[in-house]
Backbone as JSON, one array per atom type, in Angstrom:
{
  "sequence": "XXXXXXXXXXXXXXXXXXXXXXXXXXXXXXXXXXXXXXXXXXXXXXXXXXXXXXXXXXXXXXXXXXXXXXXXXXXXXXXXXXXXXXXXXXXXXXXXXXXXXXXXXXXXXXXXXXXXXXXXXXXXXXXXXXXXXXXXXXXXXXXXXXXXXXXXXXXXXXXXXXXXXXXXXXXXXXXXXXXXXXXXXXXXXXXXXXXXXXXXXXXXXXXXXXXXXXXXXXXXXXXXXXXXXXXXXXXXXX",
  "N": [[-20.35, 36.63, 31.59], [-17.66, 36.26, 31.14], [-17.4, 33.49, 30.7], [-18.63, 33.2, 28.28], [-16.94, 34.56, 26.55], [-14.68, 32.94, 26.86], [-15.67, 30.53, 25.84], [-16.12, 31.3, 23.22], [-13.49, 31.8, 22.39], [-12.41, 29.23, 22.58], [-13.99, 27.9, 20.68], [-13.23, 29.25, 18.38], [-10.53, 28.56, 18.3], [-10.73, 25.79, 17.97], [-11.99, 25.71, 15.5], [-9.99, 26.87, 13.96], [-7.97, 24.93, 14.21], [-9.23, 22.82, 12.91], [-9.5, 23.8, 10.29], [-6.79, 24.1, 9.68], [-5.96, 21.42, 9.83], [-7.44, 20.38, 7.71], [-6.06, 21.34, 5.61], [-3.88, 19.82, 5.51], [-1.86, 20.51, 7.26], [-1.25, 19.73, 9.81], [0.79, 17.65, 10.7], [0.97, 15.63, 12.59], [-1.47, 14.51, 12.83], [-3.57, 11.81, 12.09], [-5.91, 9.92, 10.22], [-6.41, 7.26, 10.05], [-8.16, 4.19, 9.86], [-9.19, 1.22, 11.6], [-8.66, -1.81, 9.91], [-11.25, -3.79, 8.42], [-12.45, -7.16, 8.69], [-11.38, -9.21, 6.08], [-10.77, -7.13, 4.32], [-8.37, -5.87, 2.01], [-5.23, -4.8, 2.89], [-3.61, -1.78, 2.43], [-0.66, -0.01, 2.45], [0.45, 3.23, 2.39], [3.44, 4.6, 2.08], [5.75, 7.1, 2.88], [6.79, 10.54, 2.43], [6.0, 14.02, 2.96], [4.67, 14.38, 0.58], [3.25, 12.05, 0.21], [1.76, 12.19, 2.61], [0.21, 14.46, 2.13], [0.64, 17.2, 2.46], [-0.41, 20.52, 2.82], [-2.53, 20.36, 1.07], [-5.77, 21.12, -0.13], [-8.74, 20.28, 1.66], [-7.71, 17.95, 2.9], [-8.29, 15.44, 4.16], [-9.84, 14.16, 2.33], [-8.58, 14.54, -0.12], [-5.82, 13.95, -0.2], [-3.4, 11.76, -1.72], [-3.47, 9.05, -0.67], [-6.04, 9.07, 0.51], [-7.73, 9.53, -1.7], [-7.06, 7.26, -3.16], [-8.08, 5.21, -1.55], [-10.8, 5.71, -1.9], [-11.08, 5.24, -4.66], [-10.34, 2.53, -4.88], [-12.22, 1.23, -3.36], [-14.57, -0.48, -1.13], [-13.49, -2.93, -0.5], [-10.92, -2.62, 0.23], [-8.52, -1.41, 2.57], [-7.01, 1.46, 2.86], [-4.23, 3.04, 4.1], [-2.63, 5.96, 5.37], [0.65, 6.53, 5.79], [2.44, 8.57, 5.59], [5.1, 10.84, 6.37], [5.87, 14.06, 7.12], [8.71, 15.63, 5.84], [10.33, 13.4, 5.94], [13.13, 11.19, 5.42], [14.79, 8.69, 3.41], [17.32, 8.08, 4.18], [19.23, 7.11, 6.99], [20.96, 8.89, 8.05], [19.84, 11.27, 7.51], [17.94, 14.34, 8.21], [15.48, 13.64, 9.23], [14.92, 10.64, 9.62], [12.92, 8.16, 8.14], [12.63, 5.6, 9.21], [12.91, 5.93, 11.92], [10.62, 6.95, 12.83], [7.31, 6.94, 14.34], [5.29, 6.32, 12.55], [6.47, 4.57, 10.75], [6.85, 2.24, 12.28], [4.2, 1.73, 12.84], [3.25, 1.23, 10.28], [4.45, -1.21, 9.69], [3.3, -2.83, 11.67], [0.72, -2.81, 10.79], [0.47, -4.82, 8.99], [0.53, -4.95, 6.06], [-0.74, -5.84, 2.81], [-0.26, -4.8, 0.38], [2.23, -2.5, -0.44], [3.04, 0.82, -0.99], [5.75, 2.5, -1.74], [7.43, 5.45, -1.37], [10.02, 7.49, -1.15], [12.51, 10.04, -0.98], [12.51, 12.68, -1.97], [13.15, 14.51, 0.11], [15.64, 13.53, 0.65], [17.16, 14.6, -1.33], [18.05, 17.07, -0.55], [20.79, 19.31, 0.16], [21.97, 18.95, 2.73], [21.26, 16.4, 3.36], [21.86, 14.59, 1.32], [23.84, 11.9, 0.25], [24.8, 10.73, -1.95], [24.12, 8.71, -4.9], [24.46, 5.92, -4.68], [24.41, 5.45, -1.89], [21.82, 6.31, -1.32], [20.35, 4.39, -2.75], [21.01, 2.09, -1.3], [19.83, 2.7, 1.16], [17.11, 2.75, 0.44], [16.85, 0.11, -0.36], [17.18, -1.23, 2.06], [14.89, -0.43, 3.49], [12.9, -1.4, 1.81], [13.43, -4.16, 2.07], [12.64, -4.61, 4.7], [9.85, -4.41, 4.59], [9.25, -6.43, 2.77], [9.92, -8.63, 4.26], [7.9, -9.02, 6.04], [5.4, -11.01, 7.75], [2.98, -10.96, 6.38], [3.7, -10.9, 3.77], [3.82, -8.78, 1.71], [3.05, -7.27, -1.5], [5.29, -5.15, -2.81], [5.57, -1.91, -4.11], [7.74, 0.23, -5.72], [7.9, 3.69, -5.87], [8.86, 6.3, -7.92], [10.17, 9.45, -6.85], [8.22, 12.37, -7.49], [8.77, 15.09, -9.88], [10.33, 18.24, -8.95], [9.47, 21.67, -8.93], [10.36, 25.0, -9.93], [8.87, 28.01, -8.78], [7.5, 30.86, -10.07], [10.01, 31.72, -10.91], [11.6, 31.52, -8.69], [13.97, 29.83, -6.47], [13.7, 26.23, -6.09], [11.5, 25.14, -3.55], [12.21, 24.58, -0.04], [14.88, 23.76, -0.11], [15.12, 21.61, -1.78], [16.45, 19.65, -4.39], [15.94, 19.72, -7.68], [17.4, 18.69, -9.83], [18.86, 16.59, -8.74], [16.83, 14.82, -8.02], [15.83, 14.17, -10.56], [18.09, 13.2, -12.04], [19.5, 11.42, -10.45], [18.08, 10.2, -8.2], [15.65, 9.22, -9.31], [16.66, 7.42, -11.42], [17.98, 5.66, -9.67], [15.92, 4.45, -8.18], [14.56, 3.11, -10.21], [16.55, 1.36, -11.07], [16.9, -0.16, -8.74], [14.43, -1.37, -8.64], [14.69, -3.15, -10.77], [16.89, -4.8, -9.99], [16.0, -5.9, -7.59], [13.69, -7.04, -8.35], [11.07, -5.97, -8.13], [8.04, -4.18, -8.75], [8.03, -0.95, -10.37], [6.63, 2.24, -10.19], [6.59, 4.91, -12.15], [6.36, 7.88, -11.16], [7.56, 10.25, -11.7], [7.69, 10.46, -14.48], [4.98, 10.7, -15.03], [4.34, 13.15, -13.94], [6.09, 15.09, -14.9], [5.6, 17.09, -16.79], [3.64, 18.57, -15.67], [3.44, 20.95, -14.0], [1.42, 22.48, -12.94], [0.1, 20.85, -11.24], [1.22, 21.03, -8.76], [1.15, 22.76, -5.89], [3.04, 24.35, -4.57], [5.23, 23.87, -6.03], [6.43, 21.59, -5.12], [4.71, 20.0, -3.52], [1.83, 18.06, -4.21], [-1.3, 19.36, -5.41], [-4.9, 18.96, -5.18], [-5.58, 18.06, -7.75], [-3.13, 17.07, -8.64], [-2.71, 15.01, -6.79], [-4.83, 13.43, -7.56], [-4.0, 12.7, -10.15], [-1.76, 11.15, -9.48], [-3.05, 9.13, -8.05], [-4.71, 7.99, -10.03], [-2.76, 6.91, -11.7], [-1.52, 4.99, -10.05], [-3.7, 3.33, -9.46], [-4.34, 2.36, -12.03], [-2.03, 0.9, -12.53], [-2.11, -1.08, -10.55], [-4.45, -2.4, -11.32], [-3.63, -3.34, -13.77], [-1.83, -5.23, -12.97], [-3.54, -6.95, -11.87], [-4.15, -6.75, -9.22], [-6.27, -5.47, -8.23]],
  "CA": [[-19.78, 37.14, 30.34], [-16.35, 35.67, 30.95], [-17.49, 32.14, 30.13], [-19.02, 33.35, 26.87], [-15.71, 34.91, 25.83], [-13.83, 31.75, 26.86], [-16.25, 29.56, 24.91], [-15.86, 31.8, 21.88], [-12.08, 31.59, 22.09], [-12.23, 27.79, 22.35], [-14.61, 27.55, 19.41], [-12.39, 29.8, 17.31], [-9.32, 27.73, 18.25], [-11.1, 24.5, 17.38], [-12.23, 25.93, 14.07], [-8.67, 27.07, 13.34], [-7.3, 23.63, 14.12], [-9.91, 22.03, 11.87], [-9.11, 24.34, 8.98], [-5.38, 23.75, 9.49], [-5.89, 20.0, 9.54], [-8.0, 20.12, 6.4], [-5.07, 21.73, 4.61], [-2.74, 18.93, 5.65], [-0.79, 21.23, 7.97], [-1.06, 19.17, 11.15], [1.35, 16.36, 10.29], [0.83, 14.61, 13.62], [-2.85, 14.01, 12.78], [-3.85, 10.73, 11.14], [-7.31, 9.51, 10.25], [-6.45, 5.86, 9.66], [-9.16, 3.38, 10.54], [-8.85, -0.2, 11.73], [-9.22, -2.59, 8.78], [-12.27, -4.79, 8.72], [-12.16, -8.52, 8.26], [-11.49, -9.46, 4.65], [-10.26, -6.04, 3.51], [-6.96, -5.9, 1.61], [-4.57, -3.68, 3.56], [-2.67, -1.05, 1.56], [0.11, 0.97, 3.2], [1.1, 4.29, 1.61], [4.62, 4.94, 2.87], [6.48, 8.17, 2.23], [7.03, 11.81, 3.11], [4.87, 14.94, 2.94], [3.93, 14.2, -0.67], [2.28, 11.0, 0.56], [0.87, 12.69, 3.65], [-0.72, 15.42, 1.55], [0.88, 18.49, 3.08], [-0.87, 21.73, 2.17], [-3.58, 20.1, 0.09], [-7.12, 21.5, 0.33], [-9.59, 19.14, 2.03], [-6.71, 16.89, 3.02], [-8.84, 14.15, 4.54], [-10.44, 13.56, 1.13], [-7.83, 14.8, -1.36], [-4.48, 13.38, -0.26], [-3.47, 10.61, -2.63], [-3.99, 7.83, -0.02], [-7.49, 9.19, 0.7], [-8.35, 9.32, -3.0], [-6.86, 5.86, -3.55], [-9.06, 4.42, -0.82], [-12.1, 5.89, -2.55], [-11.05, 4.59, -5.97], [-10.26, 1.07, -4.77], [-13.49, 0.75, -2.87], [-14.75, -0.98, 0.23], [-12.73, -4.16, -0.27], [-9.55, -2.24, 0.56], [-8.27, -0.46, 3.64], [-5.81, 2.2, 2.47], [-3.82, 3.89, 5.22], [-1.63, 6.98, 5.08], [1.77, 6.51, 6.71], [3.38, 9.61, 5.2], [5.69, 11.67, 7.43], [6.41, 15.27, 6.53], [10.14, 15.83, 6.02], [11.04, 12.14, 6.14], [14.17, 10.77, 4.47], [15.17, 7.28, 3.41], [18.62, 7.99, 4.83], [19.31, 7.14, 8.45], [21.76, 10.06, 8.39], [19.08, 12.46, 7.17], [17.47, 15.1, 9.36], [14.29, 13.0, 9.78], [14.86, 9.29, 9.03], [11.59, 7.54, 8.23], [12.67, 4.4, 10.05], [12.89, 6.3, 13.33], [9.31, 7.56, 13.11], [6.25, 6.04, 14.78], [4.52, 5.89, 11.38], [7.15, 3.41, 10.18], [6.5, 1.07, 13.12], [2.76, 1.49, 12.65], [3.05, 0.64, 8.95], [4.83, -2.61, 9.79], [2.3, -3.5, 12.49], [-0.5, -2.83, 9.99], [0.53, -6.08, 8.22], [-0.02, -4.65, 4.73], [-0.62, -6.79, 1.7], [0.29, -3.97, -0.67], [2.97, -1.35, 0.07], [3.43, 1.82, -1.98], [6.9, 3.1, -1.06], [7.97, 6.62, -2.07], [10.88, 8.38, -0.37], [13.64, 10.54, -1.75], [12.48, 14.12, -2.2], [13.93, 15.18, 1.16], [17.03, 13.07, 0.55], [17.86, 15.42, -2.32], [18.56, 18.3, 0.06], [22.25, 19.26, 0.31], [22.41, 18.46, 4.04], [20.87, 15.0, 3.5], [22.25, 13.72, 0.22], [25.15, 11.27, 0.38], [25.12, 10.09, -3.21], [23.15, 7.79, -5.47], [24.64, 4.57, -4.15], [23.94, 5.43, -0.5], [20.36, 6.39, -1.37], [19.85, 3.08, -3.19], [21.15, 1.16, -0.18], [18.81, 3.05, 2.14], [15.83, 2.28, -0.08], [16.89, -1.35, -0.36], [16.98, -1.67, 3.44], [13.47, -0.22, 3.83], [12.18, -2.38, 0.99], [13.62, -5.49, 2.66], [11.85, -4.71, 5.94], [8.45, -4.69, 4.24], [9.16, -7.74, 2.11], [10.12, -9.67, 5.26], [6.72, -9.13, 6.92], [4.64, -12.26, 7.6], [1.89, -10.78, 5.42], [4.3, -11.06, 2.45], [3.16, -7.81, 0.83], [3.56, -6.88, -2.8], [5.81, -3.8, -2.62], [5.77, -1.11, -5.31], [8.6, 1.4, -5.58], [7.42, 4.86, -6.59], [9.87, 7.34, -8.05], [9.69, 10.77, -6.41], [7.83, 13.24, -8.61], [9.68, 16.22, -10.07], [10.13, 19.47, -8.18], [9.42, 22.8, -9.86], [10.53, 26.38, -9.5], [7.64, 28.78, -8.86], [7.73, 32.29, -10.35], [11.43, 31.99, -11.06], [12.32, 31.38, -7.42], [14.56, 28.5, -6.27], [12.77, 25.21, -5.62], [11.28, 25.31, -2.11], [12.7, 23.65, 0.99], [16.24, 23.29, -0.46], [15.03, 20.38, -2.57], [17.2, 19.82, -5.64], [15.23, 19.07, -8.78], [18.33, 17.95, -10.68], [19.21, 15.33, -8.05], [15.68, 13.93, -8.16], [15.73, 13.71, -11.95], [19.27, 12.54, -12.61], [20.11, 10.44, -9.56], [17.13, 9.42, -7.41], [14.75, 8.47, -10.2], [17.35, 6.24, -11.95], [18.31, 4.72, -8.6], [14.71, 3.69, -7.86], [14.29, 2.22, -11.34], [17.56, 0.29, -11.04], [16.59, -1.02, -7.61], [13.28, -2.16, -9.07], [15.18, -4.24, -11.61], [17.75, -5.75, -9.26], [15.22, -6.56, -6.53], [12.54, -7.64, -9.02], [9.81, -5.42, -7.63], [7.54, -3.22, -9.74], [8.28, 0.48, -10.18], [5.66, 3.16, -10.77], [7.4, 6.1, -12.42], [5.55, 9.09, -11.0], [8.27, 11.37, -12.32], [7.25, 10.54, -15.87], [3.58, 11.12, -15.05], [4.18, 14.52, -13.46], [7.17, 15.99, -15.29], [5.1, 18.23, -17.57], [2.4, 19.01, -15.02], [3.77, 21.82, -12.89], [0.18, 23.0, -12.35], [-0.36, 19.88, -10.24], [1.99, 21.2, -7.52], [0.76, 24.1, -5.45], [4.23, 25.11, -4.21], [6.33, 23.32, -6.81], [6.9, 20.34, -4.51], [3.6, 19.2, -2.98], [0.68, 18.01, -5.11], [-2.62, 19.83, -5.04], [-5.88, 17.88, -5.33], [-5.48, 17.51, -9.1], [-1.91, 16.28, -8.68], [-2.96, 13.78, -6.04], [-5.7, 12.62, -8.4], [-3.17, 12.13, -11.19], [-0.97, 10.08, -8.85], [-3.98, 8.05, -7.72], [-5.11, 7.33, -11.27], [-1.62, 6.14, -12.17], [-1.34, 3.83, -9.17], [-4.85, 2.44, -9.65], [-4.18, 1.69, -13.32], [-0.95, -0.08, -12.43], [-2.61, -2.2, -9.75], [-5.39, -3.15, -12.14], [-2.84, -4.02, -14.79], [-1.22, -6.4, -12.32], [-4.65, -7.75, -11.35], [-4.2, -6.64, -7.77], [-7.55, -4.83, -7.87]],
  "C": [[-18.44, 36.49, 30.03], [-16.41, 34.3, 30.29], [-17.89, 32.19, 28.66], [-17.78, 33.66, 26.02], [-14.81, 33.69, 25.72], [-14.34, 30.72, 25.86], [-16.0, 29.99, 23.47], [-14.43, 31.58, 21.45], [-11.82, 30.12, 21.78], [-12.82, 27.36, 21.01], [-13.77, 28.06, 18.23], [-11.11, 28.97, 17.16], [-9.59, 26.39, 17.6], [-11.33, 24.62, 15.88], [-10.9, 26.13, 13.33], [-7.91, 25.78, 13.18], [-7.92, 22.77, 13.02], [-9.51, 22.49, 10.48], [-7.66, 23.98, 8.67], [-5.23, 22.29, 9.13], [-6.38, 19.71, 8.13], [-7.14, 20.65, 5.26], [-3.79, 20.9, 4.77], [-1.57, 19.55, 6.4], [-0.67, 20.84, 9.43], [-0.51, 17.77, 10.97], [1.32, 15.28, 11.34], [-0.56, 13.98, 13.62], [-2.97, 12.92, 11.71], [-5.3, 10.29, 11.32], [-7.46, 8.05, 9.85], [-7.44, 5.08, 10.52], [-8.7, 1.92, 10.6], [-9.46, -0.98, 10.58], [-10.25, -3.59, 9.26], [-11.84, -6.15, 8.18], [-12.38, -8.65, 6.75], [-10.99, -8.33, 3.76], [-8.78, -6.26, 3.19], [-6.3, -4.63, 2.14], [-3.49, -3.08, 2.67], [-1.99, 0.03, 2.38], [0.76, 1.95, 2.24], [2.22, 4.87, 2.47], [5.39, 6.05, 2.16], [6.63, 9.4, 3.09], [5.8, 12.7, 3.02], [4.06, 14.86, 1.65], [2.88, 13.11, -0.48], [1.27, 11.52, 1.57], [-0.18, 13.64, 3.09], [-0.59, 16.82, 2.11], [0.36, 19.64, 2.2], [-2.04, 21.57, 1.22], [-4.95, 20.5, 0.68], [-7.96, 20.25, 0.58], [-8.76, 17.87, 2.1], [-7.3, 15.51, 3.29], [-9.51, 13.42, 3.38], [-9.52, 13.58, -0.08], [-6.37, 14.37, -1.34], [-4.54, 12.14, -1.14], [-3.9, 9.33, -1.92], [-5.51, 7.88, 0.18], [-8.22, 8.94, -0.63], [-8.21, 7.86, -3.45], [-7.85, 4.95, -2.83], [-10.44, 4.51, -1.44], [-12.15, 5.14, -3.88], [-11.06, 3.07, -5.86], [-11.53, 0.47, -4.2], [-13.43, 0.05, -1.52], [-13.96, -2.25, 0.52], [-11.3, -3.9, 0.17], [-9.54, -1.29, 1.75], [-6.94, 0.22, 3.33], [-5.45, 3.15, 3.61], [-2.62, 4.75, 4.83], [-0.55, 6.97, 6.16], [2.84, 7.52, 6.29], [3.84, 10.43, 6.39], [6.34, 12.88, 6.79], [7.89, 15.42, 6.87], [10.96, 14.57, 6.07], [12.04, 11.86, 5.03], [14.3, 9.25, 4.5], [16.45, 7.08, 4.19], [18.51, 8.02, 6.34], [20.15, 8.31, 8.94], [21.05, 11.36, 8.03], [18.56, 13.17, 8.41], [16.17, 14.56, 9.95], [14.14, 11.61, 9.17], [13.49, 8.65, 9.23], [11.58, 6.38, 9.2], [12.67, 4.69, 11.54], [11.56, 6.89, 13.76], [8.28, 6.5, 13.52], [5.46, 5.5, 13.59], [5.15, 4.65, 10.74], [6.77, 2.15, 10.97], [5.03, 0.72, 12.95], [2.5, 0.82, 11.3], [3.43, -0.83, 8.93], [3.78, -3.41, 10.57], [0.96, -3.63, 11.77], [-0.64, -4.13, 9.19], [-0.04, -5.88, 6.81], [0.15, -5.81, 3.76], [-0.13, -6.12, 0.43], [0.99, -2.79, -0.01], [3.35, -0.46, -1.1], [4.5, 2.69, -1.33], [7.5, 4.23, -1.9], [8.71, 7.52, -1.09], [12.01, 8.87, -1.26], [13.66, 12.04, -1.93], [13.31, 14.87, -1.17], [15.38, 14.71, 1.18], [17.84, 13.92, -0.43], [18.45, 16.7, -1.74], [20.06, 18.2, 0.29], [22.71, 18.68, 1.64], [22.06, 16.98, 4.25], [21.52, 14.07, 2.48], [23.67, 13.22, 0.36], [25.52, 10.49, -0.88], [24.1, 9.03, -3.61], [23.25, 6.4, -4.87], [24.12, 4.45, -2.72], [22.42, 5.48, -0.46], [19.76, 5.04, -1.76], [19.94, 2.05, -2.07], [20.11, 1.43, 0.91], [17.44, 2.54, 1.7], [15.76, 0.75, -0.07], [16.63, -1.89, 1.04], [15.51, -1.54, 3.85], [12.6, -1.22, 3.08], [12.25, -3.76, 1.62], [12.78, -5.67, 3.92], [10.39, -5.03, 5.64], [8.31, -6.07, 3.6], [9.28, -8.89, 3.12], [8.92, -9.85, 6.19], [6.0, -10.46, 6.7], [3.5, -12.16, 6.6], [2.37, -10.86, 3.97], [3.7, -10.07, 1.43], [3.83, -7.7, -0.53], [4.0, -5.42, -2.65], [6.03, -3.14, -3.98], [6.68, 0.06, -4.96], [8.05, 2.52, -6.45], [8.56, 5.87, -6.71], [9.31, 8.65, -7.5], [9.28, 11.6, -7.62], [8.82, 14.38, -8.77], [9.36, 17.36, -9.11], [10.29, 20.65, -9.13], [9.75, 24.12, -9.17], [9.2, 27.12, -9.69], [7.99, 30.26, -9.02], [9.21, 32.65, -10.41], [12.24, 31.88, -9.8], [12.98, 30.0, -7.34], [13.5, 27.51, -5.79], [12.7, 25.27, -4.09], [11.97, 24.24, -1.29], [14.1, 23.08, 0.71], [16.24, 21.98, -1.24], [15.67, 20.62, -3.93], [16.56, 19.0, -6.75], [16.16, 18.22, -9.63], [18.73, 16.62, -10.06], [18.06, 14.34, -8.17], [15.65, 13.33, -9.56], [16.88, 12.8, -12.35], [19.88, 11.45, -11.72], [19.08, 9.58, -8.81], [16.2, 8.59, -8.28], [15.46, 7.27, -10.83], [17.68, 5.21, -10.89], [17.11, 3.85, -8.24], [14.42, 2.69, -8.98], [15.3, 1.07, -11.38], [17.29, -0.68, -9.9], [15.4, -1.91, -7.93], [13.72, -3.36, -9.9], [15.97, -5.28, -10.81], [16.98, -6.54, -8.21], [13.95, -7.22, -7.06], [11.23, -7.27, -8.33], [9.34, -4.37, -8.63], [7.85, -1.78, -9.36], [7.2, 1.27, -10.89], [6.36, 4.5, -10.92], [6.53, 7.36, -12.36], [6.24, 10.31, -11.59], [7.79, 11.56, -13.76], [5.82, 11.08, -15.97], [3.45, 12.62, -14.79], [5.14, 15.53, -14.08], [6.72, 17.18, -16.12], [3.83, 18.82, -16.96], [2.71, 19.87, -13.79], [2.53, 22.38, -12.2], [-0.41, 22.06, -11.31], [0.29, 20.09, -8.87], [1.82, 22.64, -7.03], [1.95, 24.96, -5.04], [5.47, 24.65, -4.99], [6.83, 21.99, -6.33], [5.75, 19.42, -4.12], [2.4, 19.22, -3.93], [-0.54, 18.73, -4.54], [-3.61, 18.68, -5.28], [-5.82, 17.24, -6.7], [-4.22, 16.64, -9.23], [-2.07, 14.96, -7.96], [-3.88, 12.85, -6.83], [-4.91, 11.96, -9.51], [-2.31, 10.98, -10.68], [-1.86, 8.88, -8.58], [-4.4, 7.27, -8.96], [-3.99, 6.43, -11.79], [-1.44, 4.87, -11.36], [-2.47, 2.83, -9.39], [-4.73, 1.67, -10.96], [-3.11, 0.62, -13.25], [-1.41, -1.3, -11.63], [-3.58, -3.05, -10.55], [-4.67, -3.94, -13.21], [-2.22, -5.31, -14.23], [-2.27, -7.3, -11.68], [-4.63, -7.83, -9.84], [-5.54, -6.08, -7.31], [-8.68, -5.52, -8.6]]
}
């Protein structure tokens, strides 16, 4: 009888872990596959918005997962999002100190979609617009210096919304994203001559796309994916 109870407990635990993972709530789990010969390697670099935190059916509905489906078999799209990550090295979770960052470089991407900044807006992380721009410039330079010579796209962080009149979740400051981070990304795009995909503009009137005001739901991830795909097609990358 004891082994039956133990087996039941293990099965329940495994089911719980699976359900948790499928809601994007196990940020240490990645489902990236080794690229096949001839596939174009696409690295999605960012924070929990990239990772797909809290999204239903995460393995299919995060924006990198949807992008891989939309682009098709000729592409290998990998998710290098890190929940809580900052562009700032002085932030509470610098992206450059994470294993995902090293893995994204070793992946030898040919296309990089770089979106960081939402967590930089927090009061304990934010050091001003100029410092944020310098942090993003440093990360951008690391990818541009890869032997694979990837085409790097800067993505503005999407807006953050208040839910039911409550403050924006996670101490994220919507005004900093709108008035300082978004302009900084667009300015960096101009000075460094790299394309910018303005996700803020795409999402600013779509609060229903964000299940907690910060993280996209499946529809929000789809909207992001459609925008990125259209931009890549416009540039004849797809």
